[in-house]
Amino acid sequence: AMTSLNSRPFTVLVEGNIGSGKTTFVEHFKQFEDISLLTEPVEEWRNLRGWNLLDLMYKDPAKWAMTFQSYVAMTMLEMHRRPTSTPVKLMERSLYSARYCFVEHMRKEGTIHPAQFAVLDEWFRFIDREIPIEVDLIVYLRATPSVVYERIRKRARSEEQCVPLSYLEALHSLHENWLVNRTHAECPAPVLMIDADLDLSQITEEYKKSEHQILRQAVNVVMQ
Ligand SMILES: Cc1cc2cn([C@H]3C[C@H](O)[C@@H](CO)O3)c(=O)nc2[nH]1
C-alpha cells in the first residue's frame, strides 16, 4: 500500500442529487486498499438517541429542517476531520453540499426561517474560517432529476417516498450552480463530472475514468 508522505490524504468529495448513485460509486472503490471510504452517515441521522431526524424533517420540515441540518453539519465536520491512514480519502457529500445545496434550498423555500438560516450560516462561516478542511477533487455524479426520481421510488427508502420531482429539480439546479457554474468560491477544488444517468451495467466504464483521475492524482500527492 502507498504510504502518504505528507500530513493529509488526497481528499475527494463525491457529490450529487438524491439517488444519483453516490453510495454505489463510493463502494466501487472498496477494491483499493489505499483509499478510505466515508459514506454518508444516514443511519446516524435516522437514529440519534432513538430519534429519526431524517423522518421528522421530511414529515414536518418547517419544524425540523433546522435541527436536522445542524446535526448533518456536525456529522459532516466529523467526517472532514476524521484522520485516515491511507493516502486517499473519499467522502460522500460534505459541509459544502450541506450549505450550498440543502440549506440553501430550505432557505429559499422558507422551510428554514431567516433567523435559523443566519445561525446555520454563522456556523458554516466560523468553520470555514477556523477549521482547516482540505478538498482536492470533487466527483460530481450529474443526473437528470426525472432519472433520480424514478430511482428513489425503486430504492424505496421509506422517508423519501414523499420527495416530489420539484425538490429534485431544485437540488439539481443548486448542484449545477455550485459545480458547473462554480458560483461559490469557498470550495475551489477541480470537478470531475460523471454521467450518473447511466444505469449500473454501463456506469462501470464511467467509474474507470474517475479511478484513473483519482489514483493518478493521489500518486502525485503522495510522491510530492
Ligand atoms: C450534507 C447533506 C446531506 C444531506 C442529505 N439529506 C437527505 C437527502 C436524502 O433523502 C437523505 C440521504 O442523503 O438525506 C438532506 O436532507 N440534507 C443533507 N445535507
PDB file of C-alpha atoms and ligand atoms in Angstrom:
ATOM      1  CA  ALA A   1       0.000   0.000   0.000  1.00  0.00           C
ATOM      2  CA  MET A   2       1.167   3.521  -0.745  1.00  0.00           C
ATOM      3  CA  THR A   3       2.166   5.387   2.407  1.00  0.00           C
ATOM      4  CA  SER A   4       1.252   9.026   2.454  1.00  0.00           C
ATOM      5  CA  LEU A   5       4.396  11.152   2.684  1.00  0.00           C
ATOM      6  CA  ASN A   6       2.644  14.330   3.735  1.00  0.00           C
ATOM      7  CA  SER A   7       0.345  15.068   6.689  1.00  0.00           C
ATOM      8  CA  ARG A   8      -3.024  14.784   4.989  1.00  0.00           C
ATOM      9  CA  PRO A   9      -4.672  12.449   2.469  1.00  0.00           C
ATOM     10  CA  PHE A  10      -5.688  13.369  -1.075  1.00  0.00           C
ATOM     11  CA  THR A  11      -9.347  14.152  -0.328  1.00  0.00           C
ATOM     12  CA  VAL A  12     -12.139  13.521  -2.837  1.00  0.00           C
ATOM     13  CA  LEU A  13     -15.771  14.617  -2.293  1.00  0.00           C
ATOM     14  CA  VAL A  14     -18.469  12.578  -4.034  1.00  0.00           C
ATOM     15  CA  GLU A  15     -21.406  14.896  -4.706  1.00  0.00           C
ATOM     16  CA  GLY A  16     -24.746  14.624  -6.462  1.00  0.00           C
ATOM     17  CA  ASN A  17     -28.522  14.682  -6.140  1.00  0.00           C
ATOM     18  CA  ILE A  18     -30.522  12.228  -4.066  1.00  0.00           C
ATOM     19  CA  GLY A  19     -30.497   8.913  -5.924  1.00  0.00           C
ATOM     20  CA  SER A  20     -27.574   9.830  -8.238  1.00  0.00           C
ATOM     21  CA  GLY A  21     -25.591   6.754  -7.162  1.00  0.00           C
ATOM     22  CA  LYS A  22     -23.066   8.235  -4.707  1.00  0.00           C
ATOM     23  CA  THR A  23     -23.029   5.293  -2.296  1.00  0.00           C
ATOM     24  CA  THR A  24     -22.682   2.839  -5.216  1.00  0.00           C
ATOM     25  CA  PHE A  25     -19.816   4.931  -6.601  1.00  0.00           C
ATOM     26  CA  VAL A  26     -18.005   5.080  -3.241  1.00  0.00           C
ATOM     27  CA  GLU A  27     -18.425   1.319  -2.680  1.00  0.00           C
ATOM     28  CA  HIS A  28     -16.835   0.684  -6.105  1.00  0.00           C
ATOM     29  CA  PHE A  29     -13.581   1.892  -4.512  1.00  0.00           C
ATOM     30  CA  LYS A  30     -13.667  -0.770  -1.784  1.00  0.00           C
ATOM     31  CA  GLN A  31     -11.314  -2.729  -4.036  1.00  0.00           C
ATOM     32  CA  PHE A  32      -8.447  -0.245  -3.355  1.00  0.00           C
ATOM     33  CA  GLU A  33      -6.595  -0.622  -0.089  1.00  0.00           C
ATOM     34  CA  ASP A  34      -5.080   2.886  -0.398  1.00  0.00           C
ATOM     35  CA  ILE A  35      -8.450   4.629  -0.254  1.00  0.00           C
ATOM     36  CA  SER A  36     -10.504   5.269   2.912  1.00  0.00           C
ATOM     37  CA  LEU A  37     -14.236   5.395   2.190  1.00  0.00           C
ATOM     38  CA  LEU A  38     -16.512   7.625   4.295  1.00  0.00           C
ATOM     39  CA  THR A  39     -20.130   7.079   3.286  1.00  0.00           C
ATOM     40  CA  GLU A  40     -22.923   9.482   4.273  1.00  0.00           C
ATOM     41  CA  PRO A  41     -23.922   8.751   7.919  1.00  0.00           C
ATOM     42  CA  VAL A  42     -27.633   8.400   7.087  1.00  0.00           C
ATOM     43  CA  GLU A  43     -28.061   5.793   9.834  1.00  0.00           C
ATOM     44  CA  GLU A  44     -26.880   8.374  12.392  1.00  0.00           C
ATOM     45  CA  TRP A  45     -29.479  10.810  11.057  1.00  0.00           C
ATOM     46  CA  ARG A  46     -32.148   8.104  11.285  1.00  0.00           C
ATOM     47  CA  ASN A  47     -31.274   7.237  14.873  1.00  0.00           C
ATOM     48  CA  LEU A  48     -29.901   9.926  17.155  1.00  0.00           C
ATOM     49  CA  ARG A  49     -30.573   8.578  20.681  1.00  0.00           C
ATOM     50  CA  GLY A  50     -33.691   6.930  19.268  1.00  0.00           C
ATOM     51  CA  TRP A  51     -34.900   9.940  17.231  1.00  0.00           C
ATOM     52  CA  ASN A  52     -35.237   9.588  13.443  1.00  0.00           C
ATOM     53  CA  LEU A  53     -34.325  13.162  12.496  1.00  0.00           C
ATOM     54  CA  LEU A  54     -34.473  12.353   8.770  1.00  0.00           C
ATOM     55  CA  ASP A  55     -38.076  11.200   9.090  1.00  0.00           C
ATOM     56  CA  LEU A  56     -39.020  14.116  11.361  1.00  0.00           C
ATOM     57  CA  MET A  57     -37.535  16.536   8.800  1.00  0.00           C
ATOM     58  CA  TYR A  58     -39.425  15.033   5.842  1.00  0.00           C
ATOM     59  CA  LYS A  59     -42.659  14.805   7.812  1.00  0.00           C
ATOM     60  CA  ASP A  60     -42.562  18.350   9.258  1.00  0.00           C
ATOM     61  CA  PRO A  61     -39.832  20.376   7.510  1.00  0.00           C
ATOM     62  CA  ALA A  62     -40.863  23.737   8.968  1.00  0.00           C
ATOM     63  CA  LYS A  63     -40.387  22.364  12.489  1.00  0.00           C
ATOM     64  CA  TRP A  64     -37.409  20.028  11.977  1.00  0.00           C
ATOM     65  CA  ALA A  65     -35.315  21.166   8.972  1.00  0.00           C
ATOM     66  CA  MET A  66     -33.070  23.409  11.086  1.00  0.00           C
ATOM     67  CA  THR A  67     -32.486  20.751  13.720  1.00  0.00           C
ATOM     68  CA  PHE A  68     -31.781  18.133  11.054  1.00  0.00           C
ATOM     69  CA  GLN A  69     -29.390  20.331   9.060  1.00  0.00           C
ATOM     70  CA  SER A  70     -27.446  21.376  12.133  1.00  0.00           C
ATOM     71  CA  TYR A  71     -26.889  17.721  13.083  1.00  0.00           C
ATOM     72  CA  VAL A  72     -25.971  16.854   9.469  1.00  0.00           C
ATOM     73  CA  ALA A  73     -23.384  19.657   9.513  1.00  0.00           C
ATOM     74  CA  MET A  74     -21.841  18.292  12.717  1.00  0.00           C
ATOM     75  CA  THR A  75     -21.602  14.753  11.288  1.00  0.00           C
ATOM     76  CA  MET A  76     -20.071  16.154   8.090  1.00  0.00           C
ATOM     77  CA  LEU A  77     -17.489  18.163  10.048  1.00  0.00           C
ATOM     78  CA  GLU A  78     -16.571  14.995  11.963  1.00  0.00           C
ATOM     79  CA  MET A  79     -16.011  13.205   8.620  1.00  0.00           C
ATOM     80  CA  HIS A  80     -13.901  16.047   7.183  1.00  0.00           C
ATOM     81  CA  ARG A  81     -11.718  15.974  10.294  1.00  0.00           C
ATOM     82  CA  ARG A  82     -11.534  12.182  10.709  1.00  0.00           C
ATOM     83  CA  PRO A  83      -7.882  11.084  10.363  1.00  0.00           C
ATOM     84  CA  THR A  84      -7.168   8.322   7.838  1.00  0.00           C
ATOM     85  CA  SER A  85      -4.041   6.215   7.478  1.00  0.00           C
ATOM     86  CA  THR A  86      -4.425   5.914   3.683  1.00  0.00           C
ATOM     87  CA  PRO A  87      -3.091   8.407   1.093  1.00  0.00           C
ATOM     88  CA  VAL A  88      -6.590   8.879  -0.383  1.00  0.00           C
ATOM     89  CA  LYS A  89      -9.879   9.699   1.366  1.00  0.00           C
ATOM     90  CA  LEU A  90     -13.237   9.503  -0.455  1.00  0.00           C
ATOM     91  CA  MET A  91     -16.136  11.281   1.306  1.00  0.00           C
ATOM     92  CA  GLU A  92     -19.821  11.099   0.358  1.00  0.00           C
ATOM     93  CA  ARG A  93     -21.209  14.686   0.424  1.00  0.00           C
ATOM     94  CA  SER A  94     -19.707  17.437   2.571  1.00  0.00           C
ATOM     95  CA  LEU A  95     -20.205  20.642   4.536  1.00  0.00           C
ATOM     96  CA  TYR A  96     -20.259  22.362   1.126  1.00  0.00           C
ATOM     97  CA  SER A  97     -23.240  20.449  -0.294  1.00  0.00           C
ATOM     98  CA  ALA A  98     -24.869  20.889   3.102  1.00  0.00           C
ATOM     99  CA  ARG A  99     -24.545  24.688   2.831  1.00  0.00           C
ATOM    100  CA  TYR A 100     -24.826  25.319  -0.936  1.00  0.00           C
ATOM    101  CA  CYS A 101     -27.477  22.731  -1.833  1.00  0.00           C
ATOM    102  CA  PHE A 102     -29.674  21.568   1.050  1.00  0.00           C
ATOM    103  CA  VAL A 103     -29.594  24.526   3.459  1.00  0.00           C
ATOM    104  CA  GLU A 104     -29.660  26.956   0.512  1.00  0.00           C
ATOM    105  CA  HIS A 105     -32.801  25.299  -0.864  1.00  0.00           C
ATOM    106  CA  MET A 106     -34.512  25.288   2.534  1.00  0.00           C
ATOM    107  CA  ARG A 107     -33.668  28.970   2.960  1.00  0.00           C
ATOM    108  CA  LYS A 108     -35.115  29.841  -0.477  1.00  0.00           C
ATOM    109  CA  GLU A 109     -38.247  27.785   0.247  1.00  0.00           C
ATOM    110  CA  GLY A 110     -38.676  29.344   3.690  1.00  0.00           C
ATOM    111  CA  THR A 111     -38.526  25.856   5.269  1.00  0.00           C
ATOM    112  CA  ILE A 112     -35.775  27.350   7.414  1.00  0.00           C
ATOM    113  CA  HIS A 113     -36.630  30.732   8.963  1.00  0.00           C
ATOM    114  CA  PRO A 114     -34.181  33.554   8.091  1.00  0.00           C
ATOM    115  CA  ALA A 115     -33.086  33.698  11.758  1.00  0.00           C
ATOM    116  CA  GLN A 116     -32.409  29.933  11.705  1.00  0.00           C
ATOM    117  CA  PHE A 117     -30.534  30.326   8.415  1.00  0.00           C
ATOM    118  CA  ALA A 118     -28.428  33.104   9.967  1.00  0.00           C
ATOM    119  CA  VAL A 119     -27.385  30.742  12.797  1.00  0.00           C
ATOM    120  CA  LEU A 120     -26.506  27.887  10.392  1.00  0.00           C
ATOM    121  CA  ASP A 121     -24.636  30.290   8.098  1.00  0.00           C
ATOM    122  CA  GLU A 122     -22.643  31.712  11.034  1.00  0.00           C
ATOM    123  CA  TRP A 123     -21.623  28.147  11.912  1.00  0.00           C
ATOM    124  CA  PHE A 124     -20.546  27.448   8.319  1.00  0.00           C
ATOM    125  CA  ARG A 125     -18.540  30.703   8.171  1.00  0.00           C
ATOM    126  CA  PHE A 126     -16.930  30.031  11.537  1.00  0.00           C
ATOM    127  CA  ILE A 127     -15.907  26.509  10.463  1.00  0.00           C
ATOM    128  CA  ASP A 128     -14.675  27.773   7.067  1.00  0.00           C
ATOM    129  CA  ARG A 129     -12.555  30.431   8.823  1.00  0.00           C
ATOM    130  CA  GLU A 130     -11.268  28.500  11.822  1.00  0.00           C
ATOM    131  CA  ILE A 131     -11.053  24.807  10.905  1.00  0.00           C
ATOM    132  CA  PRO A 132      -8.783  23.640   8.052  1.00  0.00           C
ATOM    133  CA  ILE A 133     -10.844  21.488   5.660  1.00  0.00           C
ATOM    134  CA  GLU A 134      -8.940  20.367   2.558  1.00  0.00           C
ATOM    135  CA  VAL A 135     -10.611  19.188  -0.629  1.00  0.00           C
ATOM    136  CA  ASP A 136      -8.506  18.152  -3.625  1.00  0.00           C
ATOM    137  CA  LEU A 137     -11.124  16.902  -6.083  1.00  0.00           C
ATOM    138  CA  ILE A 138     -14.912  16.802  -6.362  1.00  0.00           C
ATOM    139  CA  VAL A 139     -16.534  13.955  -8.290  1.00  0.00           C
ATOM    140  CA  TYR A 140     -19.943  15.209  -9.436  1.00  0.00           C
ATOM    141  CA  LEU A 141     -22.427  12.438 -10.231  1.00  0.00           C
ATOM    142  CA  ARG A 142     -24.520  14.553 -12.610  1.00  0.00           C
ATOM    143  CA  ALA A 143     -28.016  13.124 -13.097  1.00  0.00           C
ATOM    144  CA  THR A 144     -31.293  14.242 -14.661  1.00  0.00           C
ATOM    145  CA  PRO A 145     -33.956  14.908 -11.977  1.00  0.00           C
ATOM    146  CA  SER A 146     -36.526  12.594 -13.609  1.00  0.00           C
ATOM    147  CA  VAL A 147     -33.951   9.753 -13.629  1.00  0.00           C
ATOM    148  CA  VAL A 148     -33.156  10.096  -9.909  1.00  0.00           C
ATOM    149  CA  TYR A 149     -36.866  10.485  -9.143  1.00  0.00           C
ATOM    150  CA  GLU A 150     -37.516   7.020 -10.620  1.00  0.00           C
ATOM    151  CA  ARG A 151     -34.550   5.543  -8.755  1.00  0.00           C
ATOM    152  CA  ILE A 152     -35.760   6.933  -5.409  1.00  0.00           C
ATOM    153  CA  ARG A 153     -39.128   5.280  -5.979  1.00  0.00           C
ATOM    154  CA  LYS A 154     -37.433   1.942  -6.776  1.00  0.00           C
ATOM    155  CA  ARG A 155     -34.945   2.255  -3.861  1.00  0.00           C
ATOM    156  CA  ALA A 156     -37.962   2.863  -1.627  1.00  0.00           C
ATOM    157  CA  ARG A 157     -36.144   4.438   1.341  1.00  0.00           C
ATOM    158  CA  SER A 158     -39.291   4.993   3.389  1.00  0.00           C
ATOM    159  CA  GLU A 159     -38.586   8.586   4.476  1.00  0.00           C
ATOM    160  CA  GLU A 160     -38.047   9.677   0.859  1.00  0.00           C
ATOM    161  CA  GLN A 161     -41.243   8.409  -0.728  1.00  0.00           C
ATOM    162  CA  CYS A 162     -42.817  11.860  -0.330  1.00  0.00           C
ATOM    163  CA  VAL A 163     -39.939  13.621  -2.137  1.00  0.00           C
ATOM    164  CA  PRO A 164     -41.514  15.397  -5.135  1.00  0.00           C
ATOM    165  CA  LEU A 165     -39.802  15.820  -8.519  1.00  0.00           C
ATOM    166  CA  SER A 166     -39.799  19.607  -7.945  1.00  0.00           C
ATOM    167  CA  TYR A 167     -37.497  19.149  -4.920  1.00  0.00           C
ATOM    168  CA  LEU A 168     -35.084  17.082  -7.013  1.00  0.00           C
ATOM    169  CA  GLU A 169     -35.166  19.704  -9.791  1.00  0.00           C
ATOM    170  CA  ALA A 170     -34.349  22.465  -7.282  1.00  0.00           C
ATOM    171  CA  LEU A 171     -31.493  20.437  -5.773  1.00  0.00           C
ATOM    172  CA  HIS A 172     -30.192  19.688  -9.285  1.00  0.00           C
ATOM    173  CA  SER A 173     -30.056  23.421 -10.142  1.00  0.00           C
ATOM    174  CA  LEU A 174     -28.193  24.155  -6.904  1.00  0.00           C
ATOM    175  CA  HIS A 175     -25.639  21.403  -7.670  1.00  0.00           C
ATOM    176  CA  GLU A 176     -25.233  22.825 -11.194  1.00  0.00           C
ATOM    177  CA  ASN A 177     -24.716  26.357  -9.807  1.00  0.00           C
ATOM    178  CA  TRP A 178     -22.069  25.079  -7.385  1.00  0.00           C
ATOM    179  CA  LEU A 179     -20.244  22.508  -9.501  1.00  0.00           C
ATOM    180  CA  VAL A 180     -20.731  23.633 -13.109  1.00  0.00           C
ATOM    181  CA  ASN A 181     -21.202  27.409 -12.904  1.00  0.00           C
ATOM    182  CA  ARG A 182     -18.878  27.478  -9.866  1.00  0.00           C
ATOM    183  CA  THR A 183     -20.838  30.231  -8.071  1.00  0.00           C
ATOM    184  CA  HIS A 184     -19.178  29.548  -4.683  1.00  0.00           C
ATOM    185  CA  ALA A 185     -15.505  30.357  -4.222  1.00  0.00           C
ATOM    186  CA  GLU A 186     -15.128  28.697  -0.793  1.00  0.00           C
ATOM    187  CA  CYS A 187     -14.571  25.282  -2.329  1.00  0.00           C
ATOM    188  CA  PRO A 188     -12.198  25.754  -5.324  1.00  0.00           C
ATOM    189  CA  ALA A 189     -11.367  22.094  -5.948  1.00  0.00           C
ATOM    190  CA  PRO A 190     -11.498  20.836  -9.559  1.00  0.00           C
ATOM    191  CA  VAL A 191     -14.672  18.953 -10.548  1.00  0.00           C
ATOM    192  CA  LEU A 192     -14.690  15.616 -12.368  1.00  0.00           C
ATOM    193  CA  MET A 193     -18.120  15.063 -13.924  1.00  0.00           C
ATOM    194  CA  ILE A 194     -19.624  11.579 -14.206  1.00  0.00           C
ATOM    195  CA  ASP A 195     -22.743  10.860 -16.282  1.00  0.00           C
ATOM    196  CA  ALA A 196     -24.885   9.436 -13.476  1.00  0.00           C
ATOM    197  CA  ASP A 197     -27.897   8.878 -15.769  1.00  0.00           C
ATOM    198  CA  LEU A 198     -26.137   5.730 -16.975  1.00  0.00           C
ATOM    199  CA  ASP A 199     -27.576   2.630 -15.371  1.00  0.00           C
ATOM    200  CA  LEU A 200     -25.493   0.198 -13.326  1.00  0.00           C
ATOM    201  CA  SER A 201     -24.471  -2.007 -16.271  1.00  0.00           C
ATOM    202  CA  GLN A 202     -22.980   0.932 -18.240  1.00  0.00           C
ATOM    203  CA  ILE A 203     -21.638   3.059 -15.402  1.00  0.00           C
ATOM    204  CA  THR A 204     -18.603   0.906 -14.540  1.00  0.00           C
ATOM    205  CA  GLU A 205     -16.832   2.364 -17.597  1.00  0.00           C
ATOM    206  CA  GLU A 206     -17.530   5.859 -16.237  1.00  0.00           C
ATOM    207  CA  TYR A 207     -16.109   4.820 -12.856  1.00  0.00           C
ATOM    208  CA  LYS A 208     -12.904   3.640 -14.528  1.00  0.00           C
ATOM    209  CA  LYS A 209     -12.470   7.160 -15.947  1.00  0.00           C
ATOM    210  CA  SER A 210     -12.591   8.597 -12.414  1.00  0.00           C
ATOM    211  CA  GLU A 211     -10.447   5.774 -10.993  1.00  0.00           C
ATOM    212  CA  HIS A 212      -7.612   6.835 -13.256  1.00  0.00           C
ATOM    213  CA  GLN A 213      -8.018  10.522 -12.294  1.00  0.00           C
ATOM    214  CA  ILE A 214      -8.238   9.831  -8.568  1.00  0.00           C
ATOM    215  CA  LEU A 215      -5.434   7.316  -8.306  1.00  0.00           C
ATOM    216  CA  ARG A 216      -3.107   9.259 -10.644  1.00  0.00           C
ATOM    217  CA  GLN A 217      -3.663  12.481  -8.675  1.00  0.00           C
ATOM    218  CA  ALA A 218      -3.268  10.566  -5.438  1.00  0.00           C
ATOM    219  CA  VAL A 219       0.079   9.183  -6.584  1.00  0.00           C
ATOM    220  CA  ASN A 220       1.189  12.762  -7.422  1.00  0.00           C
ATOM    221  CA  VAL A 221       0.217  13.941  -3.937  1.00  0.00           C
ATOM    222  CA  VAL A 222       1.927  11.029  -2.225  1.00  0.00           C
ATOM    223  CA  MET A 223       5.102  11.397  -4.284  1.00  0.00           C
ATOM    224  CA  GLN A 224       5.373  15.164  -3.670  1.00  0.00           C
TER     225      GLN A 224
HETATM  226  C1  LIG B   1     -24.779  17.388   3.552  1.00  0.00           C
HETATM  227  C2  LIG B   1     -26.185  16.913   3.468  1.00  0.00           C
HETATM  228  C3  LIG B   1     -26.574  15.637   3.081  1.00  0.00           C
HETATM  229  C4  LIG B   1     -27.988  15.637   3.156  1.00  0.00           C
HETATM  230  C5  LIG B   1     -28.943  14.661   2.885  1.00  0.00           C
HETATM  231  N1  LIG B   1     -30.250  14.993   3.045  1.00  0.00           N
HETATM  232  C6  LIG B   1     -31.262  13.949   2.811  1.00  0.00           C
HETATM  233  C7  LIG B   1     -31.403  13.609   1.359  1.00  0.00           C
HETATM  234  C8  LIG B   1     -31.688  12.124   1.359  1.00  0.00           C
HETATM  235  O1  LIG B   1     -33.088  11.898   1.492  1.00  0.00           O
HETATM  236  C9  LIG B   1     -31.015  11.612   2.625  1.00  0.00           C
HETATM  237  C10 LIG B   1     -29.713  10.898   2.365  1.00  0.00           C
HETATM  238  O2  LIG B   1     -28.880  11.638   1.540  1.00  0.00           O
HETATM  239  O3  LIG B   1     -30.789  12.757   3.446  1.00  0.00           O
HETATM  240  C11 LIG B   1     -30.640  16.253   3.465  1.00  0.00           C
HETATM  241  O4  LIG B   1     -31.849  16.498   3.579  1.00  0.00           O
HETATM  242  N2  LIG B   1     -29.723  17.209   3.754  1.00  0.00           N
HETATM  243  C12 LIG B   1     -28.399  16.917   3.592  1.00  0.00           C
HETATM  244  N3  LIG B   1     -27.300  17.675   3.789  1.00  0.00           N
END
